[in-house]
Amino acid sequence: MTIIDGKKTAADLRSNLKNEVDNLKKKYNKVPGLTVILIGEYAPSKIYVRNKEKSAVEIGLKSEIIEYPDTIDEKTVLEKISELNKDENVSGILVQLPLPKHINNKKIIDAIDPNKDVDGFHPNNVGNLSSGYESSVPCTPLGCHLLIKKIEPNLNGKKAVILGRSNLNGKPMTQLLLKENCTVTIAHSKTKNLKEECLKADILVVAVGIPKLVKGDWVKKGSIVIDVGINKTDEGIVGDVDFDEVSKIAKAITPVPGGVGPMTIACLLKNTIECFKRSLV
Ligand code: NAP
């Protein structure tokens, strides 16, 4: 059984990206820039945004955080996004979610130039991904995809089951695995016989938000199990998969922490560089 080391894979990816940024700098005399808009005082968002900035700077990207109080009006944020859309020093724009209730998520996401949408949430990018065209792909499923491919480069004809249908995780994950010629089932809270569905999976991706939902007897022997869940419990941070049980059955499994989590920020950096490169052509 392989414990998929997301920390090391992410570190390797960041190192490759750093080389790429160095080469871009030599060739074009400029570097990709990531701008993050952070609204309010929500502690996890603040920590996450600081980590993004630290990682961006470490690989040589330009990084900027624009902070607003949670009383900020929607119009001001939309005007700032419009300004950033026109700024050629800004390659990628990310508005950290969740937003305060009085700010409309969809309006904000729709306002970002799809070519600068490093989160891959803009409807143009969602549509392009589902049509199989080039697009920004949401960072967490992109990271899961890279981890799966590391274990199994040829996914042709594999049976994949995705647990969770969020726009952030489950849906884009489905598109990525369809593109790899997997036969994909997407399951959710209304799915009947969830355990039986999971038992069919060669590749099981779980993004639900319920600690240790997936047990050892839900998983096919020799499968690859990717655990996206991050749940705070009395025993610390745990995933959506019961690691102790499932690691005895699966061929490969991501731990929590140290699996998918570290890949998310590395993929954000990757997306920023891809946006920069697309702006050059
Ligand atoms: P979400 O938007 O809340 O979606 C959860 C999905 O799980 C929904 O589709 C829901 O079904 C489904 N679900 C809920 N209860 C279920 C059940 N009992 N059986 C089957 N399906 C069930 O969550 P998310 O944003 O995708 O996040 C999922 C987890 O990933 C969370 O723990 C989150 O913290 C974590 N996460 C981790 C990273 C990372 O970097 N590792 C990034 C983002 C999120 P319905 O659609 O029917 O409601």
Short mmCIF file of C-alpha atoms and ligand atoms in Angstrom, two decimals:
data_model
loop_
_atom_site.label_atom_id
_atom_site.label_comp_id
_atom_site.label_asym_id
_atom_site.label_seq_id
_atom_site.Cartn_x
_atom_site.Cartn_y
_atom_site.Cartn_z
CA MET A 1 0.00 0.00 0.00
CA THR A 2 1.25 3.47 -0.91
CA ILE A 3 0.57 6.52 1.23
CA ILE A 4 0.43 9.26 -1.37
CA ASP A 5 2.77 12.00 -0.17
CA GLY A 6 1.05 15.25 -1.10
CA LYS A 7 3.59 17.32 0.80
CA LYS A 8 6.50 16.02 -1.26
CA THR A 9 4.58 16.11 -4.55
CA ALA A 10 3.60 19.72 -3.84
CA ALA A 11 7.20 20.64 -2.93
CA ASP A 12 8.44 19.07 -6.20
CA LEU A 13 5.78 20.94 -8.15
CA ARG A 14 6.70 24.26 -6.49
CA SER A 15 10.35 23.66 -7.29
CA ASN A 16 9.53 23.04 -10.98
CA LEU A 17 7.33 26.14 -11.00
CA LYS A 18 10.13 28.21 -9.49
CA ASN A 19 12.40 27.16 -12.37
CA GLU A 20 9.67 28.05 -14.81
CA VAL A 21 9.26 31.52 -13.26
CA ASP A 22 13.05 32.06 -13.45
CA ASN A 23 13.00 31.13 -17.14
CA LEU A 24 10.01 33.37 -17.87
CA LYS A 25 11.76 36.23 -16.11
CA LYS A 26 14.89 35.77 -18.22
CA LYS A 27 12.88 35.55 -21.43
CA TYR A 28 10.27 38.29 -20.90
CA ASN A 29 11.83 40.42 -18.17
CA LYS A 30 8.67 40.12 -16.10
CA VAL A 31 7.11 37.65 -13.70
CA PRO A 32 3.52 36.46 -13.19
CA GLY A 33 1.55 38.35 -10.55
CA LEU A 34 -1.17 37.03 -8.25
CA THR A 35 -3.63 39.40 -6.56
CA VAL A 36 -5.88 38.12 -3.79
CA ILE A 37 -8.88 40.06 -2.49
CA LEU A 38 -9.63 39.23 1.14
CA ILE A 39 -12.82 40.52 2.72
CA GLY A 40 -13.49 40.43 6.46
CA GLU A 41 -11.87 38.81 9.46
CA TYR A 42 -12.68 35.10 8.98
CA ALA A 43 -9.60 33.51 10.57
CA PRO A 44 -9.23 30.42 8.29
CA SER A 45 -9.40 32.67 5.20
CA LYS A 46 -6.74 34.97 6.64
CA ILE A 47 -4.39 32.05 7.36
CA TYR A 48 -5.03 30.54 3.96
CA VAL A 49 -4.38 33.84 2.13
CA ARG A 50 -1.11 34.42 4.05
CA ASN A 51 0.01 30.90 3.08
CA LYS A 52 -0.82 31.61 -0.55
CA GLU A 53 1.23 34.80 -0.44
CA LYS A 54 4.20 33.09 1.21
CA SER A 55 4.21 30.28 -1.37
CA ALA A 56 3.83 32.73 -4.27
CA VAL A 57 6.77 34.84 -3.12
CA GLU A 58 8.92 31.74 -2.53
CA ILE A 59 8.70 30.74 -6.19
CA GLY A 60 9.33 34.29 -7.40
CA LEU A 61 5.82 35.45 -8.26
CA LYS A 62 4.63 38.97 -7.58
CA SER A 63 2.00 38.77 -4.87
CA GLU A 64 -0.47 41.31 -3.57
CA ILE A 65 -3.27 41.06 -1.02
CA ILE A 66 -6.05 43.64 -1.07
CA GLU A 67 -7.93 43.63 2.22
CA TYR A 68 -11.38 45.05 2.87
CA PRO A 69 -13.46 45.12 6.06
CA ASP A 70 -16.59 42.92 5.94
CA THR A 71 -18.72 46.09 5.77
CA ILE A 72 -17.34 46.88 2.30
CA ASP A 73 -20.01 47.37 -0.38
CA GLU A 74 -20.26 45.12 -3.42
CA LYS A 75 -19.78 48.03 -5.87
CA THR A 76 -16.34 48.87 -4.49
CA VAL A 77 -15.21 45.25 -4.86
CA LEU A 78 -16.58 45.06 -8.42
CA GLU A 79 -14.76 48.30 -9.32
CA LYS A 80 -11.50 46.92 -7.91
CA ILE A 81 -11.92 43.70 -9.93
CA SER A 82 -12.53 45.75 -13.07
CA GLU A 83 -9.32 47.70 -12.37
CA LEU A 84 -7.33 44.50 -11.82
CA ASN A 85 -8.76 42.99 -15.02
CA LYS A 86 -7.13 45.86 -16.95
CA ASP A 87 -3.83 45.82 -15.07
CA GLU A 88 -1.24 44.02 -17.17
CA ASN A 89 0.94 43.37 -14.10
CA VAL A 90 -1.81 41.19 -12.67
CA SER A 91 -1.86 37.69 -14.20
CA GLY A 92 -4.25 36.07 -11.74
CA ILE A 93 -7.08 37.34 -9.54
CA LEU A 94 -8.56 35.39 -6.64
CA VAL A 95 -11.38 36.55 -4.40
CA GLN A 96 -11.17 34.51 -1.21
CA LEU A 97 -14.44 32.77 -0.34
CA PRO A 98 -16.65 32.75 1.68
CA LEU A 99 -17.86 36.33 1.15
CA PRO A 100 -20.02 38.34 3.58
CA LYS A 101 -23.75 37.68 3.00
CA HIS A 102 -24.46 41.10 1.43
CA ILE A 103 -21.98 40.42 -1.40
CA ASN A 104 -23.24 38.26 -4.24
CA ASN A 105 -20.82 35.38 -4.96
CA LYS A 106 -21.91 34.92 -8.55
CA LYS A 107 -21.64 38.62 -9.40
CA ILE A 108 -18.10 38.69 -8.04
CA ILE A 109 -16.96 35.52 -9.83
CA ASP A 110 -18.59 36.62 -13.11
CA ALA A 111 -16.76 39.98 -12.91
CA ILE A 112 -13.28 38.40 -12.97
CA ASP A 113 -11.68 38.25 -16.42
CA PRO A 114 -11.85 34.48 -17.25
CA ASN A 115 -8.25 34.72 -18.46
CA LYS A 116 -7.21 35.83 -14.95
CA ASP A 117 -9.52 33.45 -13.07
CA VAL A 118 -6.92 31.37 -11.20
CA ASP A 119 -9.64 29.57 -9.20
CA GLY A 120 -11.35 28.30 -12.36
CA PHE A 121 -14.79 29.30 -11.03
CA HIS A 122 -15.84 31.67 -13.85
CA PRO A 123 -18.66 30.17 -15.98
CA ASN A 124 -16.45 30.42 -19.10
CA ASN A 125 -13.83 28.24 -17.45
CA VAL A 126 -16.42 25.83 -16.06
CA GLY A 127 -17.92 25.54 -19.57
CA ASN A 128 -14.55 25.12 -21.24
CA LEU A 129 -13.56 22.40 -18.79
CA SER A 130 -16.78 20.48 -19.36
CA SER A 131 -16.37 20.87 -23.15
CA GLY A 132 -12.83 19.51 -22.93
CA TYR A 133 -11.19 22.81 -23.97
CA GLU A 134 -8.24 24.55 -22.32
CA SER A 135 -9.31 26.32 -19.13
CA SER A 136 -8.29 27.22 -15.59
CA VAL A 137 -9.20 24.24 -13.41
CA PRO A 138 -10.16 24.64 -9.72
CA CYS A 139 -7.02 24.09 -7.65
CA THR A 140 -8.08 21.24 -5.35
CA PRO A 141 -9.39 18.86 -8.05
CA LEU A 142 -6.38 19.78 -10.19
CA GLY A 143 -4.16 18.68 -7.28
CA CYS A 144 -6.14 15.44 -6.85
CA HIS A 145 -5.76 14.74 -10.56
CA LEU A 146 -1.97 15.13 -10.38
CA LEU A 147 -1.80 12.78 -7.36
CA ILE A 148 -3.93 10.13 -9.08
CA LYS A 149 -1.81 10.31 -12.25
CA LYS A 150 1.34 9.83 -10.20
CA ILE A 151 0.04 6.47 -9.01
CA GLU A 152 -1.76 5.44 -12.22
CA PRO A 153 -0.62 7.28 -15.37
CA ASN A 154 -3.11 5.46 -17.62
CA LEU A 155 -6.68 5.86 -16.38
CA ASN A 156 -8.34 4.57 -19.56
CA GLY A 157 -11.53 2.68 -18.75
CA LYS A 158 -11.12 2.88 -14.97
CA LYS A 159 -14.26 3.15 -12.88
CA ALA A 160 -14.16 6.40 -10.86
CA VAL A 161 -16.60 7.34 -8.12
CA ILE A 162 -16.66 10.93 -6.88
CA LEU A 163 -18.37 11.49 -3.55
CA GLY A 164 -19.65 15.07 -3.38
CA ARG A 165 -20.96 17.30 -6.19
CA SER A 166 -19.75 20.76 -5.17
CA ASN A 167 -18.68 23.27 -7.83
CA LEU A 168 -15.40 23.54 -5.95
CA ASN A 169 -14.49 19.85 -5.88
CA GLY A 170 -16.84 17.11 -7.08
CA LYS A 171 -18.03 18.54 -10.40
CA PRO A 172 -14.63 19.64 -11.79
CA MET A 173 -13.11 16.35 -10.56
CA THR A 174 -15.72 14.51 -12.61
CA GLN A 175 -14.76 16.45 -15.75
CA LEU A 176 -11.04 15.79 -15.26
CA LEU A 177 -11.57 12.05 -14.89
CA LEU A 178 -14.00 11.89 -17.82
CA LYS A 179 -11.29 13.52 -19.93
CA GLU A 180 -9.01 10.66 -18.81
CA ASN A 181 -11.55 8.17 -20.22
CA CYS A 182 -12.73 6.99 -16.82
CA THR A 183 -16.30 5.83 -16.37
CA VAL A 184 -17.45 8.30 -13.75
CA THR A 185 -20.22 8.15 -11.16
CA ILE A 186 -20.89 11.27 -9.09
CA ALA A 187 -22.58 10.55 -5.77
CA HIS A 188 -24.07 12.93 -3.19
CA SER A 189 -26.32 13.13 -0.15
CA LYS A 190 -29.35 11.74 -2.01
CA THR A 191 -27.50 8.79 -3.57
CA LYS A 192 -28.99 5.41 -2.68
CA ASN A 193 -26.67 2.57 -1.66
CA LEU A 194 -23.64 4.82 -1.30
CA LYS A 195 -21.48 2.01 0.05
CA GLU A 196 -22.28 -0.21 -2.96
CA GLU A 197 -21.43 2.65 -5.36
CA CYS A 198 -18.09 3.22 -3.62
CA LEU A 199 -17.28 -0.50 -3.73
CA LYS A 200 -17.30 -0.36 -7.56
CA ALA A 201 -14.58 2.29 -7.71
CA ASP A 202 -11.04 1.76 -9.00
CA ILE A 203 -10.58 5.42 -8.11
CA LEU A 204 -12.55 6.92 -5.24
CA VAL A 205 -12.41 10.67 -4.60
CA VAL A 206 -14.19 11.81 -1.44
CA ALA A 207 -15.11 15.49 -0.93
CA VAL A 208 -18.01 15.53 1.49
CA GLY A 209 -17.01 17.13 4.79
CA ILE A 210 -18.06 14.26 7.11
CA PRO A 211 -15.27 12.84 9.30
CA LYS A 212 -14.38 9.23 8.44
CA LEU A 213 -17.56 8.64 6.41
CA VAL A 214 -15.87 6.09 4.14
CA LYS A 215 -15.05 2.84 5.97
CA GLY A 216 -12.85 -0.10 5.06
CA ASP A 217 -15.78 -2.19 3.81
CA TRP A 218 -16.81 0.63 1.36
CA VAL A 219 -13.65 0.26 -0.66
CA LYS A 220 -12.58 -2.18 -3.38
CA LYS A 221 -9.29 -4.00 -2.86
CA GLY A 222 -6.52 -2.38 -4.87
CA SER A 223 -8.31 0.94 -5.42
CA ILE A 224 -6.85 4.45 -5.26
CA VAL A 225 -8.53 6.60 -2.59
CA ILE A 226 -8.21 10.38 -2.56
CA ASP A 227 -9.48 12.10 0.57
CA VAL A 228 -10.28 15.80 0.08
CA GLY A 229 -12.01 16.26 3.45
CA ILE A 230 -10.61 18.51 6.14
CA ASN A 231 -12.56 18.11 9.37
CA LYS A 232 -11.69 19.50 12.78
CA THR A 233 -12.50 16.89 15.44
CA ASP A 234 -11.53 16.12 19.04
CA GLU A 235 -8.79 13.88 17.71
CA GLY A 236 -7.41 16.67 15.47
CA ILE A 237 -7.81 17.21 11.72
CA VAL A 238 -9.22 14.13 9.97
CA GLY A 239 -10.43 13.41 6.45
CA ASP A 240 -13.69 12.03 5.07
CA VAL A 241 -12.09 8.59 4.89
CA ASP A 242 -11.33 6.30 7.81
CA PHE A 243 -7.60 6.12 7.06
CA ASP A 244 -6.77 3.26 9.46
CA GLU A 245 -9.42 0.98 7.96
CA VAL A 246 -9.17 1.99 4.29
CA SER A 247 -5.37 1.93 4.13
CA LYS A 248 -5.56 -1.85 4.77
CA ILE A 249 -7.65 -2.35 1.60
CA ALA A 250 -6.63 0.35 -0.90
CA LYS A 251 -3.60 0.23 -3.22
CA ALA A 252 -2.88 3.90 -2.52
CA ILE A 253 -4.43 6.53 -0.28
CA THR A 254 -3.88 10.20 0.58
CA PRO A 255 -3.43 10.98 4.28
CA VAL A 256 -5.09 13.93 6.03
CA PRO A 257 -3.23 16.14 6.67
CA GLY A 258 -0.39 15.87 4.14
CA GLY A 259 -2.31 14.59 1.12
CA VAL A 260 -4.54 16.79 -1.02
CA GLY A 261 -4.18 19.93 1.15
CA PRO A 262 -0.62 20.88 0.17
CA MET A 263 -1.44 20.38 -3.52
CA THR A 264 -4.14 23.06 -3.52
CA ILE A 265 -1.81 26.05 -3.06
CA ALA A 266 0.83 24.56 -5.39
CA CYS A 267 -1.88 24.28 -8.07
CA LEU A 268 -2.91 27.88 -7.47
CA LEU A 269 0.67 28.91 -8.30
CA LYS A 270 0.56 26.65 -11.38
CA ASN A 271 -2.70 28.29 -12.51
CA THR A 272 -1.20 31.78 -12.05
CA ILE A 273 1.74 30.88 -14.28
CA GLU A 274 -0.60 29.33 -16.89
CA CYS A 275 -2.68 32.56 -16.94
CA PHE A 276 0.51 34.58 -17.43
CA LYS A 277 1.65 32.34 -20.30
CA ARG A 278 -1.75 32.56 -21.99
CA SER A 279 -1.58 36.38 -21.76
CA LEU A 280 1.64 36.31 -23.83
CA VAL A 281 0.12 34.69 -26.89
P1 NAP B 1 -19.69 21.08 0.06
O1 NAP B 1 -19.81 22.20 -0.89
O2 NAP B 1 -20.32 21.16 1.39
O3 NAP B 1 -20.24 19.76 -0.67
C1 NAP B 1 -20.35 18.56 0.02
C2 NAP B 1 -20.89 17.50 -0.90
O4 NAP B 1 -20.99 16.29 -0.16
C3 NAP B 1 -22.29 17.82 -1.44
O5 NAP B 1 -22.37 17.47 -2.80
C4 NAP B 1 -23.21 16.92 -0.60
O6 NAP B 1 -24.34 16.44 -1.29
C5 NAP B 1 -22.29 15.75 -0.32
N1 NAP B 1 -22.70 15.06 0.90
C6 NAP B 1 -23.00 15.60 2.11
N2 NAP B 1 -23.35 14.63 2.98
C7 NAP B 1 -23.26 13.45 2.31
C8 NAP B 1 -23.50 12.12 2.67
N3 NAP B 1 -23.90 11.75 3.87
N4 NAP B 1 -23.30 11.17 1.73
C9 NAP B 1 -22.91 11.51 0.48
N5 NAP B 1 -22.66 12.77 0.09
C10 NAP B 1 -22.85 13.73 0.99
O7 NAP B 1 -18.17 20.71 0.37
P2 NAP B 1 -16.81 21.00 -0.45
O8 NAP B 1 -16.56 22.46 -0.49
O9 NAP B 1 -16.76 20.22 -1.71
O10 NAP B 1 -15.76 20.37 0.60
C11 NAP B 1 -15.79 19.01 0.94
C12 NAP B 1 -14.69 18.73 1.96
O11 NAP B 1 -13.44 19.05 1.36
C13 NAP B 1 -14.74 19.60 3.24
O12 NAP B 1 -14.27 18.81 4.32
C14 NAP B 1 -13.77 20.71 2.96
O13 NAP B 1 -13.21 21.25 4.15
C15 NAP B 1 -12.72 19.97 2.17
N6 NAP B 1 -11.91 20.81 1.27
C16 NAP B 1 -10.58 20.54 1.24
C17 NAP B 1 -9.75 21.25 0.38
C18 NAP B 1 -8.31 20.92 0.33
O14 NAP B 1 -7.50 21.73 -0.11
N7 NAP B 1 -7.93 19.70 0.72
C19 NAP B 1 -10.29 22.26 -0.43
C20 NAP B 1 -11.65 22.49 -0.39
C21 NAP B 1 -12.46 21.76 0.46
P3 NAP B 1 -25.56 17.40 -1.77
O15 NAP B 1 -25.02 18.11 -2.99
O16 NAP B 1 -26.65 16.45 -2.07
O17 NAP B 1 -25.82 18.33 -0.63
#
